[in-house]
Amino acid sequence: MSLTGCLPPSCSAIRALSSPPPCSGKRRANAPVVTMASTAKANAPNPPKPKNQFTAPHPVPPQVTHTLPPEKQEIFASLDGWAASHILPYLKPVEESWQPQDHLPDPSSASFHDEVRDLRARAAGLPDGYLVCLVGDMVTEEALPTYQTMLNTLDGGVRDETGASGTSWAVWTRAWAAEENRHGDLMNKYLYLTGRVDMRQVEKTIQYLIGSGMIQPINLAKVEDPRTENDPYLGYIYTTFQERATFISHGNTARHARRHGDAALARVCGTIAADEKRHEAAYARIVAKLFDLDPDYTLRAFARMMRKKVAMPAHLMRDGSATDGSGLFARYSAVAQRLGVYTAADYAGIIEFLVERWGVARLEAGLSGEGRRAQEFVCSLGPRFRRLEERAQEAAAAKGMLDSAPISWIHGREVQL
Ligand SMILES: [Fe+2]
Ligand SMILES: [Fe+2]
């Protein structure tokens, strides 16, 4: 997570900004504008001004949109039957799925209060740093509306056009989101019952994050673009990466919970990690199919995505407090790095895993010159990140003193970063 910012932004993405394609949805300079105001009577009273007007949590920078080449617009529509037989089987029927309630005290049971007391006794031993990681992971899960929206912006026949589309891709996205929805739900309820966190601050963070979306305004002067450009190749590569990242992170919080004596919480995190692994397998399979059909474009898309840096989807998180502000994600990332919940070495490991999973080094047939350069780039990336990570660790060790910062989620207590 802390590696965002290590690599330069994609030059091609910035070039694309100078000439938005006609289908980008941007209004032409002298195109007519139809607004609700045009139907209002001239003497209608102005709407009352709210006392404290809503403002967007983050400025929205210019964005690169709809870069999928025309000849690839129907690729996913043509794979609909394949997805039905090869991707939908990764989903679990609802009746066979775990539900959050399976892991929580039953509020309709006479033993509810005893179960809550036991849960709180176990959670009493969880260190603050661990709680910060758990809250950050939960907030990330709770921003699911953003991720489903992202998938439904993708071109190429992927998006759920109506919210109830019958294509295999739309069926997958809805059912995937329905499975994912249990993750934030379970973690949220569990954390609430522990009594260890400031739930109002956590809830504000979720509201800010969903309102922010996934745009990455790291440096508005340089115009960082959003991650996926509506290109399903980029979108599915990004999602594969994220599913593996969350699998690693939840797996590590499970191990830590067990070490801190909370076996029930370890089961919660482990159960969620298993879902992430299954989702990762499905998305990796989709990208593997793209590598089979279209190795050159898929390889170049992989390199483009890696050059952009894979920003964590929750990097815009904030809680609105005076102390945390927009540095909240950096603090959460630093704690996760220090505790080994999700580290720069994990980031490098994911790249290496995906390079191997998709057989990138062995690709030969059908590669253009640019494809070969992309191959060289992604194959060298994992080791490069590892070297950067080692140097960063050495620098931190040489610095000696560890920084700490207050985090509102745990009632403003200081946590080592
Ligand atoms: Fe999840
Ligand atoms: Fe996931």
XYZ file of C-alpha atoms and ligand atoms in Angstrom:
419
model
C 0.000 0.000 0.000
C 2.748 2.399 0.899
C 4.306 1.875 -2.520
C 1.810 4.111 -4.304
C 3.897 6.865 -5.794
C 7.018 4.807 -6.518
C 6.631 4.705 -10.264
C 6.050 7.454 -12.821
C 2.532 7.859 -14.240
C 1.780 6.392 -17.630
C 2.884 8.759 -20.367
C 0.354 7.310 -22.794
C -2.449 8.058 -20.374
C -1.408 11.695 -20.164
C -1.152 11.934 -23.956
C -4.669 10.553 -24.221
C -5.914 13.451 -22.127
C -5.204 15.949 -24.883
C -7.714 14.361 -27.261
C -10.706 12.790 -25.568
C -12.378 10.254 -27.845
C -15.820 11.189 -29.189
C -17.538 8.591 -27.045
C -16.078 9.936 -23.810
C -19.367 11.554 -22.899
C -17.850 15.020 -22.619
C -20.111 17.804 -23.853
C -19.024 19.621 -27.040
C -18.279 23.309 -26.557
C -21.465 24.577 -28.249
C -23.731 21.600 -27.736
C -27.110 22.491 -26.250
C -27.430 22.079 -22.524
C -30.741 20.827 -21.193
C -31.235 21.486 -17.528
C -34.144 21.226 -15.167
C -33.969 25.004 -14.890
C -35.055 25.403 -18.520
C -38.528 24.125 -17.628
C -38.892 26.284 -14.535
C -41.065 29.374 -14.534
C -39.078 32.600 -14.703
C -40.544 33.907 -11.456
C -40.197 30.637 -9.499
C -38.621 31.217 -6.070
C -35.026 30.105 -5.601
C -34.643 26.832 -3.681
C -33.719 27.384 -0.038
C -29.960 27.292 0.570
C -28.951 24.660 3.125
C -27.132 26.064 6.122
C -24.073 23.850 5.620
C -23.905 22.960 1.966
C -22.515 19.577 0.934
C -19.147 19.670 -0.791
C -17.434 16.730 -2.512
C -14.818 15.084 -0.258
C -12.132 15.367 -2.953
C -11.558 17.503 -6.036
C -12.208 15.529 -9.209
C -9.323 15.717 -11.694
C -9.618 15.293 -15.476
C -9.945 11.640 -16.372
C -9.057 9.331 -19.239
C -12.136 7.453 -20.393
C -13.166 4.823 -22.961
C -9.767 3.854 -24.350
C -10.772 0.320 -25.436
C -10.050 0.111 -29.205
C -13.162 -0.202 -31.431
C -12.194 -3.692 -32.649
C -12.333 -4.964 -29.054
C -15.720 -3.487 -28.155
C -17.557 -6.810 -28.433
C -14.918 -9.106 -26.944
C -16.792 -9.906 -23.753
C -20.154 -10.214 -25.477
C -18.579 -12.933 -27.655
C -17.339 -14.715 -24.509
C -20.711 -14.791 -22.778
C -21.181 -18.565 -23.214
C -17.621 -19.235 -22.056
C -18.198 -17.136 -18.931
C -21.400 -19.084 -18.184
C -19.503 -22.390 -18.184
C -16.119 -21.247 -16.809
C -16.682 -18.229 -14.525
C -20.142 -18.508 -13.004
C -19.218 -21.877 -11.385
C -16.846 -19.943 -9.099
C -19.928 -18.520 -7.360
C -21.565 -20.308 -4.454
C -25.345 -20.807 -4.217
C -26.864 -18.585 -1.522
C -28.170 -21.598 0.377
C -24.622 -22.977 0.631
C -23.016 -19.630 1.522
C -21.966 -18.548 4.972
C -23.745 -15.528 6.361
C -22.471 -12.934 8.848
C -24.930 -14.229 11.420
C -23.121 -17.603 11.421
C -20.180 -15.821 13.101
C -22.042 -13.459 15.436
C -24.013 -13.706 18.685
C -27.677 -14.402 17.897
C -29.725 -11.398 19.089
C -32.866 -13.541 19.283
C -31.219 -16.048 21.601
C -31.428 -16.040 25.399
C -27.641 -16.447 25.462
C -27.041 -13.288 23.408
C -25.717 -11.192 26.275
C -23.371 -13.975 27.431
C -22.069 -14.435 23.886
C -21.443 -10.691 23.569
C -19.654 -10.657 26.919
C -17.380 -13.507 25.741
C -16.713 -11.749 22.425
C -15.754 -8.549 24.253
C -13.505 -10.448 26.659
C -11.607 -11.979 23.718
C -11.398 -8.638 21.901
C -10.036 -6.912 25.006
C -6.620 -8.415 24.224
C -6.382 -7.048 20.676
C -3.684 -4.361 20.363
C -4.586 -0.923 18.986
C -2.442 -1.362 15.871
C -4.251 -4.570 15.017
C -7.627 -2.840 15.474
C -6.526 -0.100 13.068
C -5.727 -2.744 10.424
C -9.068 -4.439 10.996
C -11.014 -1.174 10.751
C -9.101 -0.157 7.596
C -9.880 -3.529 6.015
C -13.523 -3.227 7.033
C -13.856 0.319 5.665
C -12.315 -0.910 2.400
C -14.913 -3.699 2.203
C -17.759 -1.323 3.043
C -16.984 0.814 -0.028
C -18.334 -2.022 -2.197
C -20.779 0.282 -4.075
C -17.705 1.949 -5.608
C -16.236 -1.338 -6.833
C -19.512 -2.555 -8.345
C -19.861 0.839 -10.033
C -16.321 0.531 -11.417
C -17.100 -2.871 -12.959
C -20.276 -1.424 -14.456
C -18.348 1.373 -16.163
C -16.336 -1.144 -18.193
C -16.833 -1.301 -21.965
C -16.551 -4.345 -24.222
C -19.903 -5.918 -23.304
C -19.127 -6.327 -19.605
C -21.327 -3.845 -17.815
C -24.706 -4.562 -16.283
C -26.726 -2.290 -18.567
C -29.989 -2.384 -16.612
C -29.097 -3.523 -13.111
C -30.748 -6.832 -14.013
C -29.051 -7.708 -17.301
C -29.045 -11.386 -18.264
C -25.494 -11.537 -19.635
C -23.114 -13.868 -17.816
C -20.879 -10.879 -17.020
C -23.703 -8.954 -15.366
C -24.904 -12.054 -13.517
C -21.358 -12.542 -12.250
C -20.921 -8.930 -11.134
C -24.186 -8.874 -9.186
C -23.568 -12.225 -7.502
C -19.935 -11.334 -6.791
C -21.081 -8.082 -5.150
C -23.692 -10.006 -3.161
C -20.982 -12.331 -1.850
C -18.651 -9.418 -1.127
C -21.381 -7.538 0.711
C -21.168 -10.055 3.548
C -17.528 -9.116 4.225
C -18.044 -5.527 5.337
C -21.304 -6.497 7.003
C -19.664 -9.149 9.200
C -16.579 -7.090 10.047
C -18.683 -4.037 10.865
C -20.982 -5.925 13.236
C -18.071 -7.744 14.857
C -16.132 -4.536 15.470
C -19.259 -2.853 16.836
C -19.733 -5.638 19.371
C -16.116 -5.502 20.554
C -16.699 -2.026 21.991
C -13.067 -1.230 21.142
C -13.535 1.292 18.342
C -15.165 4.695 17.849
C -17.959 3.522 15.575
C -19.111 7.025 14.658
C -15.657 7.918 13.314
C -15.545 4.610 11.437
C -18.994 5.227 9.954
C -17.999 8.737 8.866
C -14.920 7.282 7.161
C -17.131 4.885 5.202
C -19.474 7.675 4.139
C -16.551 9.858 3.021
C -14.959 6.978 1.132
C -18.057 5.942 -0.817
C -18.637 9.597 -1.673
C -15.053 9.895 -2.940
C -15.065 7.006 -5.409
C -11.808 5.674 -6.785
C -10.211 8.647 -8.500
C -6.567 9.148 -7.645
C -5.739 12.826 -7.266
C -2.191 12.183 -6.015
C -0.905 15.190 -7.836
C -3.438 17.323 -9.645
C -0.711 19.230 -11.486
C 0.423 15.985 -13.132
C -3.148 14.824 -13.747
C -3.161 11.283 -12.461
C -5.960 9.415 -14.188
C -8.294 6.857 -12.688
C -7.199 3.310 -12.903
C -9.127 1.552 -15.570
C -10.199 3.929 -18.379
C -13.401 1.842 -18.835
C -11.139 -0.809 -20.387
C -12.194 -4.283 -19.188
C -8.667 -5.616 -19.729
C -7.371 -3.055 -17.238
C -10.435 -3.509 -15.047
C -10.076 -7.274 -14.656
C -6.309 -7.093 -14.160
C -6.888 -4.489 -11.436
C -9.598 -6.599 -9.814
C -7.460 -9.754 -9.868
C -4.723 -7.803 -8.111
C -7.136 -6.443 -5.517
C -8.717 -9.799 -4.760
C -5.284 -11.275 -4.111
C -4.300 -8.256 -1.980
C -7.420 -8.654 0.175
C -6.854 -12.424 0.401
C -3.376 -11.736 1.793
C -4.539 -8.994 4.143
C -7.498 -10.921 5.619
C -5.329 -14.048 5.878
C -2.790 -12.101 7.909
C -5.411 -10.521 10.210
C -6.694 -14.077 10.811
C -3.213 -15.243 11.851
C -2.743 -12.221 14.115
C -6.166 -12.730 15.754
C -5.214 -16.295 16.615
C -1.908 -15.100 18.052
C -3.769 -12.546 20.192
C -6.085 -15.264 21.521
C -9.253 -14.490 19.551
C -10.006 -17.711 17.660
C -13.516 -16.575 16.689
C -12.155 -13.432 15.019
C -9.514 -15.578 13.303
C -12.351 -17.648 11.804
C -14.117 -14.464 10.648
C -11.023 -13.169 8.853
C -10.112 -16.603 7.495
C -13.610 -17.132 6.094
C -13.487 -13.796 4.290
C -9.979 -14.571 2.998
C -11.278 -17.823 1.485
C -13.929 -15.868 -0.459
C -11.271 -13.472 -1.734
C -9.157 -16.403 -2.918
C -12.111 -17.851 -4.854
C -12.834 -14.460 -6.423
C -9.169 -14.018 -7.293
C -9.223 -17.385 -9.056
C -12.242 -16.327 -11.142
C -10.813 -12.953 -12.176
C -7.392 -14.476 -12.891
C -9.147 -17.027 -15.128
C -10.822 -14.236 -17.097
C -7.475 -12.530 -17.660
C -5.867 -15.874 -18.563
C -8.542 -16.253 -21.261
C -7.674 -12.770 -22.554
C -4.007 -13.788 -22.677
C -5.019 -16.838 -24.770
C -7.135 -14.856 -27.203
C -5.258 -11.605 -27.375
C -1.788 -11.917 -25.821
C -0.309 -8.710 -27.170
C -3.053 -6.313 -26.049
C -3.498 -8.129 -22.719
C 0.219 -7.978 -21.988
C 0.346 -4.294 -22.831
C -2.710 -3.729 -20.617
C -0.944 -5.558 -17.758
C 2.097 -3.316 -18.167
C -0.101 -0.178 -18.373
C -1.875 -1.140 -15.180
C 1.419 -1.792 -13.389
C 2.926 1.497 -14.614
C -0.053 3.323 -13.156
C 0.711 1.615 -9.848
C -2.127 -0.410 -8.416
C -3.574 2.009 -5.904
C -5.539 0.421 -3.126
C -9.216 1.148 -3.693
C -9.564 2.838 -0.297
C -6.655 5.243 -0.665
C -9.015 8.248 -0.548
C -10.214 7.374 2.941
C -10.547 10.157 5.479
C -12.573 10.722 8.608
C -13.060 14.474 8.586
C -11.234 14.975 11.879
C -8.743 17.774 12.310
C -5.871 15.394 13.033
C -6.415 12.689 10.423
C -7.693 14.466 7.338
C -6.525 12.984 4.079
C -3.458 11.346 5.711
C -5.616 8.632 7.235
C -4.928 6.047 4.548
C -1.162 6.622 4.849
C -1.373 5.970 8.587
C -3.458 2.844 8.172
C -1.025 1.625 5.454
C 1.972 2.333 7.665
C 0.470 0.327 10.531
C -0.417 -2.546 8.172
C 3.150 -2.492 6.855
C 4.681 -2.454 10.338
C 2.521 -5.319 11.579
C 2.986 -7.363 8.407
C -0.742 -7.355 7.551
C -0.136 -5.987 4.060
C 3.343 -4.905 3.044
C 5.377 -3.611 0.148
C 6.833 -7.121 -0.122
C 3.268 -8.434 -0.553
C 2.765 -5.947 -3.401
C 5.901 -7.273 -5.109
C 4.781 -10.839 -4.408
C 1.427 -10.269 -6.077
C 3.093 -8.972 -9.236
C 5.400 -12.007 -9.313
C 2.468 -14.347 -8.665
C 0.414 -12.887 -11.517
C 3.379 -12.915 -13.923
C 3.700 -16.633 -13.190
C -0.073 -17.335 -13.152
C -0.473 -15.884 -16.640
C 2.753 -17.386 -17.983
C 3.947 -13.949 -19.018
C 7.648 -14.837 -19.309
C 6.840 -17.758 -21.633
C 4.690 -15.757 -24.080
C 6.194 -15.629 -27.556
C 3.640 -15.937 -30.341
C 1.737 -12.859 -31.451
C 3.758 -10.264 -29.562
C 4.493 -6.882 -31.120
C 7.626 -4.892 -30.306
C 5.622 -2.967 -27.723
C 4.319 -6.278 -26.363
C 7.872 -7.543 -25.883
C 8.845 -4.364 -24.060
C 5.766 -4.764 -21.851
C 6.827 -8.375 -21.148
C 10.309 -7.265 -20.127
C 8.853 -4.524 -17.909
C 6.355 -6.656 -15.952
C 8.805 -9.538 -15.557
C 11.378 -7.200 -13.999
C 8.905 -5.345 -11.791
C 8.573 -7.756 -8.854
C 12.332 -7.946 -8.184
C 12.601 -4.144 -8.591
C 9.899 -3.589 -5.977
C 11.627 -6.028 -3.662
C 14.891 -4.079 -3.917
C 13.026 -0.807 -3.237
C 11.356 -2.423 -0.253
C 14.669 -3.642 1.157
C 16.166 -0.177 0.808
C 13.123 1.395 2.488
C 13.418 -1.085 5.366
C 17.120 -0.311 5.755
C 16.397 3.428 5.777
C 13.672 2.958 8.408
C 15.998 0.836 10.560
C 18.772 3.450 10.267
C 16.306 6.153 11.332
C 15.723 4.176 14.523
C 12.871 5.978 16.269
C 9.406 4.906 15.202
C 6.829 7.613 14.494
C 3.407 7.450 16.028
C 0.133 9.221 15.291
C -3.367 9.449 16.752
C -6.125 7.630 14.898
C -9.743 8.607 15.454
C -11.068 5.061 14.887
C -9.591 4.069 18.244
C -10.742 7.198 20.085
C -7.684 9.211 19.036
C -5.160 6.992 20.781
C -1.594 7.131 19.426
C -0.475 4.176 17.322
C 3.044 3.362 16.160
C 3.355 3.739 12.415
Fe -14.082 -8.596 0.201
Fe -12.882 -9.211 -2.839
